[in-house]
Short mmCIF file of C-alpha atoms and ligand atoms in Angstrom, two decimals:
data_model
loop_
_atom_site.label_atom_id
_atom_site.label_comp_id
_atom_site.label_asym_id
_atom_site.label_seq_id
_atom_site.Cartn_x
_atom_site.Cartn_y
_atom_site.Cartn_z
CA MET R 1 0.00 0.00 0.00
CA PRO R 2 1.31 3.49 -0.78
CA PRO R 3 2.08 5.55 2.33
CA PHE R 4 -0.55 8.11 1.34
CA PRO R 5 -3.77 7.66 -0.60
CA ALA R 6 -3.51 8.92 -4.21
CA ALA R 7 -4.36 12.57 -3.95
CA GLY R 8 -6.95 14.07 -6.22
CA ARG R 9 -6.64 17.63 -7.32
CA VAL R 10 -8.87 20.21 -8.96
CA TYR R 11 -7.47 22.50 -11.66
CA LEU R 12 -9.62 25.58 -12.10
CA VAL R 13 -8.90 26.43 -15.72
CA GLY R 14 -9.90 29.44 -17.84
CA ALA R 15 -11.00 28.44 -21.34
CA GLY R 16 -10.89 31.93 -22.87
CA PRO R 17 -13.70 33.52 -24.85
CA GLY R 18 -14.13 30.83 -27.51
CA ASP R 19 -11.30 30.63 -30.05
CA PRO R 20 -9.21 27.65 -28.84
CA GLU R 21 -6.06 29.39 -30.08
CA LEU R 22 -6.44 31.62 -27.01
CA LEU R 23 -6.03 28.72 -24.56
CA THR R 24 -2.84 28.82 -22.50
CA LEU R 25 -0.31 26.01 -22.97
CA ARG R 26 -1.01 24.96 -19.40
CA ALA R 27 -4.73 24.70 -20.15
CA VAL R 28 -4.13 22.52 -23.21
CA ARG R 29 -1.78 20.20 -21.30
CA LEU R 30 -4.30 19.81 -18.49
CA LEU R 31 -7.17 19.17 -20.90
CA GLN R 32 -5.13 16.35 -22.39
CA GLN R 33 -4.22 14.83 -19.02
CA ALA R 34 -7.33 15.25 -16.90
CA GLU R 35 -9.42 12.26 -15.90
CA VAL R 36 -12.60 14.29 -15.50
CA ILE R 37 -13.64 17.61 -17.03
CA VAL R 38 -16.46 19.59 -15.45
CA TYR R 39 -17.34 22.38 -17.90
CA ASP R 40 -19.73 25.29 -18.20
CA HIS R 41 -22.09 26.41 -20.91
CA LEU R 42 -19.73 29.18 -22.05
CA VAL R 43 -16.92 26.79 -22.99
CA SER R 44 -16.85 26.56 -26.78
CA SER R 45 -17.11 23.24 -28.61
CA ALA R 46 -13.81 24.02 -30.35
CA VAL R 47 -12.10 24.17 -26.94
CA LEU R 48 -13.67 20.86 -25.91
CA GLU R 49 -11.98 19.21 -28.90
CA PHE R 50 -8.73 19.47 -26.93
CA VAL R 51 -10.07 17.28 -24.13
CA SER R 52 -8.57 13.80 -24.00
CA PRO R 53 -11.02 11.25 -25.47
CA ALA R 54 -10.45 9.12 -22.36
CA ALA R 55 -11.65 11.85 -19.98
CA GLU R 56 -15.10 11.77 -18.47
CA ARG R 57 -17.01 14.95 -19.40
CA ILE R 58 -19.58 16.45 -17.07
CA TYR R 59 -21.68 19.42 -18.20
CA ALA R 60 -22.39 21.76 -15.32
CA GLY R 61 -24.55 24.18 -17.32
CA LYS R 62 -24.99 27.72 -16.03
CA ARG R 63 -26.95 29.25 -18.86
CA ARG R 64 -28.87 32.18 -17.43
CA ASN R 65 -32.26 31.07 -16.01
CA GLU R 66 -31.38 27.45 -16.66
CA HIS R 67 -28.88 26.43 -14.05
CA THR R 68 -28.38 22.81 -14.94
CA MET R 69 -26.52 22.19 -11.69
CA ARG R 70 -26.79 24.51 -8.72
CA GLN R 71 -23.55 25.99 -7.43
CA GLU R 72 -23.68 23.84 -4.28
CA GLN R 73 -24.09 20.72 -6.42
CA ILE R 74 -21.06 21.69 -8.51
CA ASN R 75 -19.01 22.29 -5.36
CA ALA R 76 -20.09 18.94 -3.92
CA LEU R 77 -19.26 17.16 -7.20
CA LEU R 78 -15.74 18.64 -7.35
CA ILE R 79 -15.10 17.65 -3.74
CA LYS R 80 -16.38 14.12 -4.35
CA LEU R 81 -14.27 13.59 -7.49
CA ALA R 82 -11.09 14.91 -5.88
CA THR R 83 -11.71 12.84 -2.75
CA GLU R 84 -11.92 9.76 -4.98
CA GLY R 85 -8.39 10.61 -6.13
CA LYS R 86 -9.32 12.00 -9.55
CA GLN R 87 -7.40 14.67 -11.47
CA VAL R 88 -10.21 17.07 -12.26
CA VAL R 89 -10.25 20.04 -14.62
CA ARG R 90 -12.96 22.55 -13.76
CA LEU R 91 -13.21 24.41 -17.04
CA LYS R 92 -14.81 27.85 -17.19
CA GLY R 93 -15.28 30.39 -19.96
CA GLY R 94 -12.86 33.32 -20.01
CA ASP R 95 -10.94 33.72 -16.76
CA PRO R 96 -12.23 31.82 -13.73
CA PHE R 97 -11.63 34.76 -11.39
CA ILE R 98 -13.59 37.31 -13.39
CA PHE R 99 -17.35 36.95 -12.92
CA GLY R 100 -16.82 33.21 -12.94
CA ARG R 101 -17.56 32.26 -9.33
CA GLY R 102 -14.18 30.56 -9.34
CA GLY R 103 -13.37 32.03 -5.95
CA GLU R 104 -16.48 30.48 -4.44
CA GLU R 105 -15.60 27.05 -5.81
CA LEU R 106 -12.09 27.29 -4.42
CA GLN R 107 -13.42 28.35 -1.00
CA ALA R 108 -15.51 25.17 -0.91
CA LEU R 109 -12.49 23.05 -1.93
CA ALA R 110 -10.26 24.74 0.63
CA ALA R 111 -12.84 24.15 3.36
CA HIS R 112 -12.70 20.40 2.57
CA GLY R 113 -8.92 20.22 2.32
CA VAL R 114 -8.97 19.51 -1.43
CA ALA R 115 -5.79 20.52 -3.30
CA PHE R 116 -6.25 22.90 -6.21
CA GLU R 117 -4.47 25.05 -8.78
CA VAL R 118 -5.69 27.95 -10.89
CA VAL R 119 -4.93 28.50 -14.56
CA PRO R 120 -5.93 31.96 -15.77
CA GLY R 121 -7.67 32.43 -19.08
CA VAL R 122 -8.21 35.30 -21.50
CA THR R 123 -11.21 37.09 -20.07
CA ALA R 124 -14.03 38.20 -22.37
CA ALA R 125 -13.18 41.89 -21.97
CA SER R 126 -9.70 41.29 -23.29
CA GLY R 127 -10.40 38.60 -25.88
CA VAL R 128 -13.66 39.99 -27.24
CA ALA R 129 -12.35 43.57 -27.45
CA SER R 130 -9.29 42.34 -29.34
CA TYR R 131 -11.34 40.39 -31.87
CA ALA R 132 -13.67 43.39 -32.28
CA GLY R 133 -10.75 45.78 -32.88
CA ILE R 134 -11.59 47.92 -29.85
CA PRO R 135 -8.55 48.80 -27.70
CA LEU R 136 -9.85 49.09 -24.13
CA THR R 137 -7.41 51.89 -23.34
CA HIS R 138 -5.90 54.42 -25.72
CA ARG R 139 -3.92 57.51 -24.86
CA ASP R 140 -6.35 59.77 -26.73
CA TYR R 141 -9.59 58.30 -25.39
CA ALA R 142 -9.42 56.26 -22.18
CA GLN R 143 -6.93 56.10 -19.33
CA SER R 144 -8.83 53.54 -17.30
CA CYS R 145 -11.16 50.63 -17.82
CA LEU R 146 -13.87 49.23 -15.55
CA PHE R 147 -15.24 45.69 -15.66
CA VAL R 148 -18.76 45.43 -14.24
CA THR R 149 -21.60 42.93 -14.29
CA GLY R 150 -24.89 43.99 -15.83
CA HIS R 151 -26.73 41.06 -14.29
CA LEU R 152 -28.56 43.38 -11.97
CA LYS R 153 -29.91 41.63 -8.93
CA ASP R 154 -32.07 44.41 -7.51
CA GLY R 155 -32.87 46.40 -10.62
CA THR R 156 -30.03 48.87 -10.92
CA ALA R 157 -29.23 49.25 -7.22
CA GLY R 158 -25.88 47.49 -7.53
CA LEU R 159 -24.16 49.74 -10.05
CA ASP R 160 -22.23 52.88 -9.21
CA TRP R 161 -23.62 55.06 -12.04
CA PRO R 162 -21.79 58.31 -11.16
CA ASN R 163 -18.55 56.33 -11.42
CA LEU R 164 -19.56 54.58 -14.65
CA VAL R 165 -20.32 57.80 -16.55
CA ARG R 166 -16.92 59.43 -15.92
CA PRO R 167 -15.14 60.65 -19.07
CA HIS R 168 -11.88 59.20 -20.42
CA GLN R 169 -12.67 55.69 -19.32
CA THR R 170 -13.98 52.53 -20.92
CA VAL R 171 -16.73 50.52 -19.26
CA VAL R 172 -17.01 46.82 -20.07
CA ILE R 173 -20.25 45.16 -19.03
CA TYR R 174 -20.46 41.40 -18.67
CA MET R 175 -23.91 39.74 -18.72
CA GLY R 176 -25.56 43.01 -19.68
CA LEU R 177 -27.70 42.06 -22.68
CA GLY R 178 -31.04 41.80 -20.86
CA GLY R 179 -30.41 45.00 -18.92
CA LEU R 180 -29.12 47.01 -21.89
CA PRO R 181 -32.06 49.47 -22.20
CA GLU R 182 -31.84 50.20 -18.47
CA ILE R 183 -28.05 50.55 -18.60
CA CYS R 184 -28.25 53.08 -21.46
CA ARG R 185 -31.08 54.95 -19.72
CA GLN R 186 -29.20 55.18 -16.42
CA MET R 187 -25.94 56.25 -18.07
CA MET R 188 -27.75 59.15 -19.77
CA ALA R 189 -29.73 59.99 -16.62
CA HIS R 190 -26.40 60.29 -14.77
CA GLY R 191 -24.93 62.71 -17.27
CA ALA R 192 -23.40 60.66 -20.10
CA ALA R 193 -24.03 62.24 -23.52
CA PRO R 194 -26.63 60.37 -25.61
CA THR R 195 -23.96 60.27 -28.32
CA ARG R 196 -21.47 58.30 -26.20
CA PRO R 197 -20.32 55.35 -28.34
CA ILE R 198 -21.24 51.81 -27.36
CA ALA R 199 -20.66 48.39 -28.87
CA VAL R 200 -22.30 45.07 -28.15
CA VAL R 201 -20.37 42.00 -29.30
CA GLN R 202 -22.02 38.61 -29.56
CA ASP R 203 -19.92 35.40 -29.62
CA GLY R 204 -16.61 37.26 -29.59
CA SER R 205 -13.65 35.39 -31.15
CA ILE R 206 -15.68 32.65 -32.82
CA ALA R 207 -17.19 32.26 -36.29
CA THR R 208 -20.59 33.62 -35.26
CA GLN R 209 -19.14 36.88 -33.87
CA LYS R 210 -21.32 39.94 -34.48
CA VAL R 211 -20.44 43.50 -33.54
CA VAL R 212 -23.17 46.14 -33.30
CA THR R 213 -22.12 49.73 -32.63
CA GLY R 214 -24.18 52.81 -31.88
CA THR R 215 -24.77 55.38 -29.17
CA LEU R 216 -26.36 55.23 -25.74
CA ALA R 217 -29.47 56.76 -27.32
CA ASP R 218 -30.00 54.29 -30.16
CA MET R 219 -28.29 51.10 -28.96
CA PRO R 220 -31.25 49.27 -27.40
CA GLU R 221 -33.14 49.52 -30.67
CA ARG R 222 -30.13 48.54 -32.80
CA VAL R 223 -29.45 45.48 -30.67
CA ALA R 224 -33.10 44.43 -30.80
CA GLN R 225 -33.09 44.82 -34.59
CA ALA R 226 -29.91 42.80 -34.95
CA GLY R 227 -31.47 40.02 -32.84
CA LEU R 228 -28.31 39.53 -30.76
CA LYS R 229 -28.22 36.56 -28.41
CA SER R 230 -26.21 35.72 -25.32
CA PRO R 231 -23.27 35.72 -24.68
CA CYS R 232 -22.81 39.39 -25.42
CA LEU R 233 -20.25 41.82 -24.08
CA THR R 234 -20.99 45.55 -23.93
CA ILE R 235 -18.23 48.14 -24.31
CA ILE R 236 -18.98 51.82 -23.65
CA GLY R 237 -16.64 54.73 -24.36
CA GLU R 238 -14.87 56.72 -27.05
CA VAL R 239 -12.58 53.76 -27.87
CA VAL R 240 -15.54 52.10 -29.59
CA LYS R 241 -15.07 54.53 -32.49
CA LEU R 242 -11.80 52.75 -33.32
CA HIS R 243 -13.69 49.59 -34.27
CA HIS R 244 -14.43 51.00 -37.70
CA SER R 245 -10.77 51.34 -38.60
CA LEU R 246 -9.28 48.50 -36.52
CA ALA R 247 -11.71 45.60 -36.98
CA TRP R 248 -9.52 42.82 -38.35
CA PHE R 249 -11.34 39.60 -37.51
CA LYS R 250 -13.57 38.38 -40.33
CA PRO R 251 -15.60 35.68 -38.64
CA LEU R 252 -17.40 34.35 -41.70
CA LEU R 253 -14.14 33.88 -43.61
CA LEU R 254 -12.94 31.67 -40.79
CA HIS R 255 -14.80 28.70 -42.24
CA THR R 256 -12.91 28.86 -45.50
CA VAL R 257 -9.51 29.86 -44.14
CA ARG R 258 -9.20 27.17 -41.48
N1 SAH E 301 -15.36 34.30 -16.54
C1 SAH E 301 -15.82 34.84 -17.80
C2 SAH E 301 -17.09 35.65 -17.66
C3 SAH E 301 -18.28 34.87 -17.19
S1 SAH E 301 -19.72 35.86 -17.11
C4 SAH E 301 -14.70 35.67 -18.45
O1 SAH E 301 -13.69 35.94 -17.80
O2 SAH E 301 -14.84 36.03 -19.62
C5 SAH E 301 -20.45 35.55 -18.69
C6 SAH E 301 -20.42 36.79 -19.55
O3 SAH E 301 -19.13 36.93 -20.16
C7 SAH E 301 -21.38 36.76 -20.71
O4 SAH E 301 -22.68 37.10 -20.32
C8 SAH E 301 -20.77 37.80 -21.63
O5 SAH E 301 -21.05 39.11 -21.17
C9 SAH E 301 -19.29 37.57 -21.42
N2 SAH E 301 -18.71 36.69 -22.46
C10 SAH E 301 -18.00 35.57 -22.25
N3 SAH E 301 -17.56 35.05 -23.42
C11 SAH E 301 -18.01 35.88 -24.39
C12 SAH E 301 -17.89 35.90 -25.81
N4 SAH E 301 -17.21 34.95 -26.48
N5 SAH E 301 -18.49 36.90 -26.49
C13 SAH E 301 -19.16 37.87 -25.85
N6 SAH E 301 -19.32 37.91 -24.50
C14 SAH E 301 -18.74 36.93 -23.78
#
């Protein structure tokens, strides 16, 4: 008998925004070696192609309004698998520490003495902005950048609007599609010009990417007309104007080029 029982471990891995080329080397190695992969809805199918065929795959869901597994069930599952001695990859879209509840999962593991490691991923703000040709900072337009969640629990109570409307900054809103009309309304009510540029990007970095640009005043209508679907990232600020000259990613060509 070995002196110690085989120790399981959980690797909390960021899968990036969709294009598998944005995975870290560490993420790819772990996907190929893991015995079990527990993955979320946001993880793209192209990323899952890197998972070892021998690995067990468990879908943990997390589409909005359709939580396939509750957070406590996911925590309990990770603890159980690691306690059985398994090498587990917990795979999350983007970066696990940015609006990914990765911290909560690690707290549960730590409380049960389960060993873990974290592998950062390219977060949506960074990956999606790059593929949309929108630099998040630029010396002429924005000296700071805020990441906020638009999944507003109590209406708009959670957001610091006076801070969000400041000039010379870029605001990136995760999970903000449903709340977009309210977000635009509140920004204008707190002093942002109705002409402030805004972009909403659906499926950033993958073949179905769509970028819709406009202003705070006309964006809700433009997005409704374009029929955008989740996941969408919202970027507000003067930097959005650069999209028209810097957009380089041609999603539809991707099919023929690759
Ligand atoms: N941990 C993730 C974010 C999870 S919250 C990260 O670091 O990226 C989920 C939100 O991320 C979505 O509602 C959307 O706002 C954004 N998002 C993630 N991937 C995206 C993509 N490929 N295109 C557009 N938005 C994306």
